[in-house]
Tab-separated table of C-alpha atoms in Angstrom:
chain	number	residue	atom	x	y	z
L	19	MET	CA	29.601	-3.877	1.472
L	20	GLU	CA	32.555	-4.489	3.778
L	21	GLU	CA	30.169	-4.687	6.744
L	22	VAL	CA	28.095	-7.314	4.946
L	23	LYS	CA	31.147	-9.357	4.051
L	24	GLU	CA	32.368	-9.154	7.619
L	25	ALA	CA	28.976	-10.319	8.894
L	26	LYS	CA	29.041	-13.121	6.265
L	27	TYR	CA	25.344	-13.993	6.425
L	28	TYR	CA	22.712	-11.636	5.064
L	29	ALA	CA	19.156	-11.328	3.741
L	30	VAL	CA	17.980	-9.557	0.591
L	31	MET	CA	14.965	-7.388	-0.198
L	32	PHE	CA	14.187	-6.293	-3.749
L	33	ASP	CA	11.248	-4.354	-5.143
L	34	CYS	CA	10.381	-2.820	-8.514
L	35	THR	CA	8.725	0.502	-9.249
L	36	PRO	CA	8.586	2.733	-12.359
L	37	ASP	CA	10.429	6.064	-12.220
L	38	VAL	CA	9.360	9.389	-13.764
L	39	SER	CA	10.860	8.361	-17.110
L	40	HIS	CA	8.733	5.167	-17.035
L	41	LEU	CA	11.727	2.878	-16.615
L	42	GLU	CA	11.378	0.014	-14.170
L	43	GLN	CA	13.760	0.508	-11.260
L	44	MET	CA	14.605	-2.277	-8.839
L	45	SER	CA	15.641	-1.256	-5.338
L	46	GLN	CA	18.089	-3.360	-3.363
L	47	VAL	CA	18.206	-3.561	0.433
L	48	LEU	CA	20.395	-5.849	2.514
L	49	ARG	CA	19.900	-6.920	6.117
L	50	TYR	CA	22.618	-8.401	8.258
L	51	VAL	CA	23.883	-8.592	11.822
L	52	ARG	CA	26.930	-6.617	12.862
L	53	VAL	CA	28.615	-6.552	16.244
L	54	VAL	CA	29.046	-3.143	17.883
L	55	GLY	CA	30.894	-3.205	21.189
L	56	ASN	CA	30.209	-6.910	21.612
L	57	VAL	CA	26.496	-6.236	21.080
L	58	PRO	CA	24.866	-7.746	17.962
L	59	GLU	CA	22.721	-5.294	15.983
L	60	PHE	CA	20.312	-5.918	13.142
L	61	THR	CA	21.320	-3.585	10.334
L	62	GLU	CA	19.365	-2.683	7.211
L	63	ARG	CA	21.034	-0.822	4.344
L	64	PHE	CA	19.700	0.527	1.081
L	65	ILE	CA	22.290	-0.447	-1.514
L	66	ASP	CA	21.222	0.590	-4.989
L	67	PHE	CA	18.657	1.220	-7.708
L	68	PHE	CA	19.140	-0.491	-11.055
L	69	THR	CA	17.028	-0.658	-14.207
L	70	VAL	CA	15.301	-3.869	-15.292
L	71	SER	CA	13.298	-4.525	-18.446
L	72	ASP	CA	12.023	-8.093	-18.190
L	73	LYS	CA	9.771	-8.522	-15.140
L	74	THR	CA	9.401	-12.294	-15.256
L	75	GLY	CA	10.535	-14.198	-12.189
L	76	VAL	CA	13.365	-15.949	-14.012
L	77	ALA	CA	14.708	-12.728	-15.540
L	78	LEU	CA	14.517	-10.784	-12.270
L	79	SER	CA	16.217	-13.562	-10.320
L	80	ASP	CA	19.026	-13.570	-12.887
L	81	GLU	CA	19.437	-9.807	-12.386
L	82	ILE	CA	19.487	-10.250	-8.617
L	83	LEU	CA	22.057	-13.043	-8.718
L	84	LYS	CA	24.230	-11.020	-11.106
L	85	LYS	CA	24.027	-7.978	-8.817
L	86	ILE	CA	24.964	-10.003	-5.749
L	87	GLU	CA	27.923	-11.526	-7.592
L	88	GLN	CA	29.102	-8.091	-8.801
L	89	GLU	CA	29.194	-6.911	-5.200
L	90	GLY	CA	31.439	-9.774	-4.198
L	91	LEU	CA	28.841	-11.573	-2.099
L	92	ASP	CA	28.238	-15.304	-2.079
L	93	ILE	CA	24.614	-16.297	-2.661
L	94	LYS	CA	25.274	-19.378	-0.533
L	95	ASN	CA	25.568	-17.067	2.485
L	96	CYS	CA	22.117	-15.584	1.912
L	97	ARG	CA	19.746	-16.666	4.662
L	98	GLY	CA	16.594	-14.764	3.784
L	99	GLN	CA	14.742	-13.133	0.903
L	100	SER	CA	11.727	-10.839	1.022
L	101	TYR	CA	9.570	-9.466	-1.797
L	102	ASP	CA	5.950	-8.513	-2.414
L	103	ASN	CA	3.265	-11.099	-3.130
L	104	GLY	CA	3.228	-10.642	-6.897
L	105	THR	CA	3.294	-13.887	-8.861
L	106	ASN	CA	6.576	-12.958	-10.535
L	107	MET	CA	8.198	-12.424	-7.116
L	108	ALA	CA	6.495	-14.906	-4.780
L	109	GLY	CA	5.431	-17.573	-7.288
L	110	LYS	CA	5.950	-21.115	-6.031
L	111	TYR	CA	7.507	-22.425	-9.242
L	112	GLN	CA	8.644	-19.536	-11.479
L	113	GLY	CA	8.783	-16.667	-8.986
L	114	VAL	CA	11.993	-14.951	-7.920
L	115	GLN	CA	11.889	-16.637	-4.527
L	116	ALA	CA	11.684	-20.083	-6.152
L	117	CYS	CA	14.596	-19.339	-8.489
L	118	ILE	CA	16.777	-17.985	-5.673
L	119	SER	CA	15.874	-21.005	-3.537
L	120	GLU	CA	17.171	-23.272	-6.295
L	121	SER	CA	20.561	-21.574	-5.990
L	122	ASN	CA	20.416	-21.612	-2.196
L	123	PRO	CA	17.694	-23.554	-0.335
L	124	LEU	CA	18.774	-21.852	2.911
L	125	ALA	CA	17.553	-18.458	1.641
L	126	LYS	CA	14.140	-18.652	3.279
L	127	PHE	CA	11.404	-16.563	1.703
L	128	VAL	CA	9.371	-14.171	3.870
L	129	PRO	CA	6.656	-12.231	1.990
L	130	CYS	CA	6.383	-8.502	2.650
L	131	ALA	CA	4.092	-8.083	5.674
L	132	ALA	CA	2.804	-4.680	4.545
L	133	HIS	CA	1.880	-5.992	1.092
L	134	THR	CA	0.219	-9.040	2.625
L	135	LEU	CA	-1.876	-6.824	4.889
L	136	ASN	CA	-2.713	-4.671	1.880
L	137	LEU	CA	-4.029	-7.718	0.030
L	138	VAL	CA	-6.185	-8.655	3.014
L	139	GLY	CA	-7.798	-5.225	3.042
L	140	VAL	CA	-8.207	-4.962	-0.716
L	141	ASN	CA	-9.566	-8.479	-1.187
L	142	ALA	CA	-12.013	-8.052	1.681
L	143	ASP	CA	-14.132	-6.227	-0.913
L	144	THR	CA	-14.606	-9.415	-2.888
L	145	VAL	CA	-15.704	-11.618	0.007
L	146	VAL	CA	-17.351	-9.263	2.528
L	147	HIS	CA	-20.373	-7.436	1.141
L	148	ASP	CA	-20.439	-4.874	3.967
L	149	VAL	CA	-16.823	-3.857	3.333
L	150	ALA	CA	-17.540	-3.347	-0.358
L	151	GLY	CA	-20.583	-1.292	0.598
L	152	TYR	CA	-18.574	0.876	2.980
L	153	PHE	CA	-15.859	1.810	0.488
L	154	GLY	CA	-18.525	2.203	-2.181
L	155	THR	CA	-20.226	4.831	-0.006
L	156	VAL	CA	-16.886	6.556	0.579
L	157	ASN	CA	-16.331	6.743	-3.181
L	158	CYS	CA	-19.875	8.062	-3.670
L	159	LEU	CA	-19.055	10.865	-1.224
L	160	TYR	CA	-15.967	11.743	-3.250
L	161	THR	CA	-17.828	11.600	-6.572
L	162	TYR	CA	-20.712	13.715	-5.269
L	163	PHE	CA	-18.455	16.561	-4.163
L	164	ASN	CA	-15.786	16.224	-6.854
L	165	THR	CA	-18.114	16.434	-9.856
L	166	SER	CA	-19.252	19.963	-8.989
L	167	THR	CA	-17.043	22.961	-8.228
L	168	ASN	CA	-19.847	24.450	-6.130
L	169	ARG	CA	-20.227	21.318	-4.006
L	170	TRP	CA	-16.436	21.052	-3.672
L	171	GLU	CA	-16.273	24.631	-2.385
L	172	VAL	CA	-18.996	23.856	0.151
L	173	LEU	CA	-17.037	20.821	1.357
L	174	LEU	CA	-13.839	22.860	1.757
L	175	LYS	CA	-15.797	25.492	3.659
L	176	TYR	CA	-16.591	22.940	6.356
L	177	SER	CA	-13.661	20.521	6.130
L	178	PRO	CA	-9.984	21.625	5.873
L	179	LEU	CA	-9.072	18.234	4.392
L	180	ALA	CA	-10.657	17.371	1.064
L	181	LEU	CA	-11.950	13.898	0.295
L	182	LYS	CA	-9.929	11.643	-1.976
L	183	LYS	CA	-10.948	8.755	-4.180
L	184	SER	CA	-10.460	5.336	-2.617
L	185	ASP	CA	-8.805	2.881	-4.983
L	186	ALA	CA	-7.203	-0.516	-4.436
L	187	ARG	CA	-4.001	0.857	-2.942
L	188	TRP	CA	-3.600	0.497	0.812
L	189	SER	CA	-2.208	4.043	1.124
L	190	SER	CA	-5.167	5.480	-0.788
L	191	ARG	CA	-7.698	3.818	1.475
L	192	ARG	CA	-5.800	4.877	4.575
L	193	GLU	CA	-5.818	8.511	3.460
L	194	VAL	CA	-9.524	8.652	2.670
L	195	VAL	CA	-10.552	6.821	5.857
L	196	THR	CA	-8.415	9.239	7.888
L	197	VAL	CA	-10.273	12.201	6.385
L	198	VAL	CA	-13.693	10.621	6.943
L	199	HIS	CA	-12.814	9.584	10.506
L	200	LYS	CA	-11.464	13.001	11.452
L	201	HIS	CA	-14.050	15.160	9.704
L	202	LEU	CA	-17.214	13.059	9.491
L	203	ASP	CA	-19.175	15.707	11.403
L	204	LYS	CA	-17.954	18.382	8.958
L	205	ILE	CA	-18.898	16.243	5.966
L	206	VAL	CA	-22.377	15.866	7.464
L	207	GLU	CA	-22.607	19.654	7.879
L	208	ALA	CA	-21.611	20.142	4.234
L	209	LEU	CA	-24.271	17.675	3.088
L	210	ASN	CA	-26.878	19.362	5.292
L	211	HIS	CA	-25.914	22.709	3.771
L	212	LEU	CA	-26.457	21.362	0.268
L	213	GLU	CA	-29.735	19.699	1.224
L	214	LEU	CA	-31.155	22.969	2.586
L	215	ASP	CA	-29.813	25.264	-0.150
L	216	ALA	CA	-32.931	26.603	-1.861
L	217	VAL	CA	-31.216	27.467	-5.150
L	218	LEU	CA	-29.881	23.985	-5.863
L	219	ILE	CA	-31.553	21.644	-8.315
L	220	PRO	CA	-33.533	18.648	-6.942
L	221	GLU	CA	-30.930	16.125	-8.130
L	222	THR	CA	-28.239	17.775	-6.007
L	223	LYS	CA	-30.508	17.825	-2.965
L	224	SER	CA	-31.574	14.213	-3.392
L	225	GLY	CA	-27.921	13.219	-3.688
L	226	SER	CA	-27.085	14.835	-0.366
L	227	VAL	CA	-30.138	13.250	1.304
L	228	SER	CA	-29.155	9.799	0.014
L	229	LEU	CA	-25.579	10.167	1.256
L	230	LEU	CA	-26.729	11.449	4.643
L	231	LYS	CA	-28.873	8.337	5.042
L	232	SER	CA	-25.909	6.132	4.114
L	233	ILE	CA	-23.430	7.686	6.554
L	234	HIS	CA	-25.963	8.194	9.368
L	235	THR	CA	-25.820	4.485	10.174
L	236	PHE	CA	-24.138	2.482	12.889
L	237	GLU	CA	-22.458	0.293	10.265
L	238	PHE	CA	-20.792	3.211	8.470
L	239	VAL	CA	-19.477	4.765	11.680
L	240	ALA	CA	-18.330	1.374	12.998
L	241	PHE	CA	-16.479	0.550	9.761
L	242	THR	CA	-14.852	4.000	9.780
L	243	CYS	CA	-13.530	3.423	13.311
L	244	PHE	CA	-12.500	-0.150	12.488
L	245	TRP	CA	-10.543	0.753	9.354
L	246	GLN	CA	-8.952	3.776	11.019
L	247	LYS	CA	-7.557	1.568	13.794
L	248	THR	CA	-6.532	-1.116	11.301
L	249	PHE	CA	-4.650	1.335	9.075
L	250	LYS	CA	-2.857	2.816	12.092
L	251	LYS	CA	-1.383	-0.594	12.834
């Protein structure tokens, strides 16, 4: 904290996540500029975890202000604040950023870029039919293989990386697109194997044929390449 006090001006980043005991933990990170050998350096330090119970914007801002005061920092010297885009954090009127801005209008709010990008990708499902169709096909692939131990074994025989379910989380979608992008040819081989297996029931074969038709399209391959490049950035 001595470095922060010496720098005087600082920015805050706070985020909440539940721990293994299901208690809500808020992480605290400070950013400031320090001078090293007459050269200014941007410095980012993790400071602490502390438990919170009330997740409303007003309650969380009170906890943040109390924490800053306990550490001997002046909120008036805060020049930036960054949180996710949740209403309780980024809300215009009752969010944490609004409450902190009341105490110090110079603490400019910058929403988390990663969370903003995550919202763009997730909400694309609701406005772009083709995107919803793409991730729907990816989930159908997962469901087809995951609901049968035999089909799952066939998939693992061809692909060293197993498919995962794609949910709304950015990290989840990145992981599943990476597998599809890297092993699409192996997934096709696994589906072909199941289609040609004489001992399988017709429903299993028709499922593999339907999925092969879905992924043997320009749109599916193009979306796989597009999302892979997007997630890398």
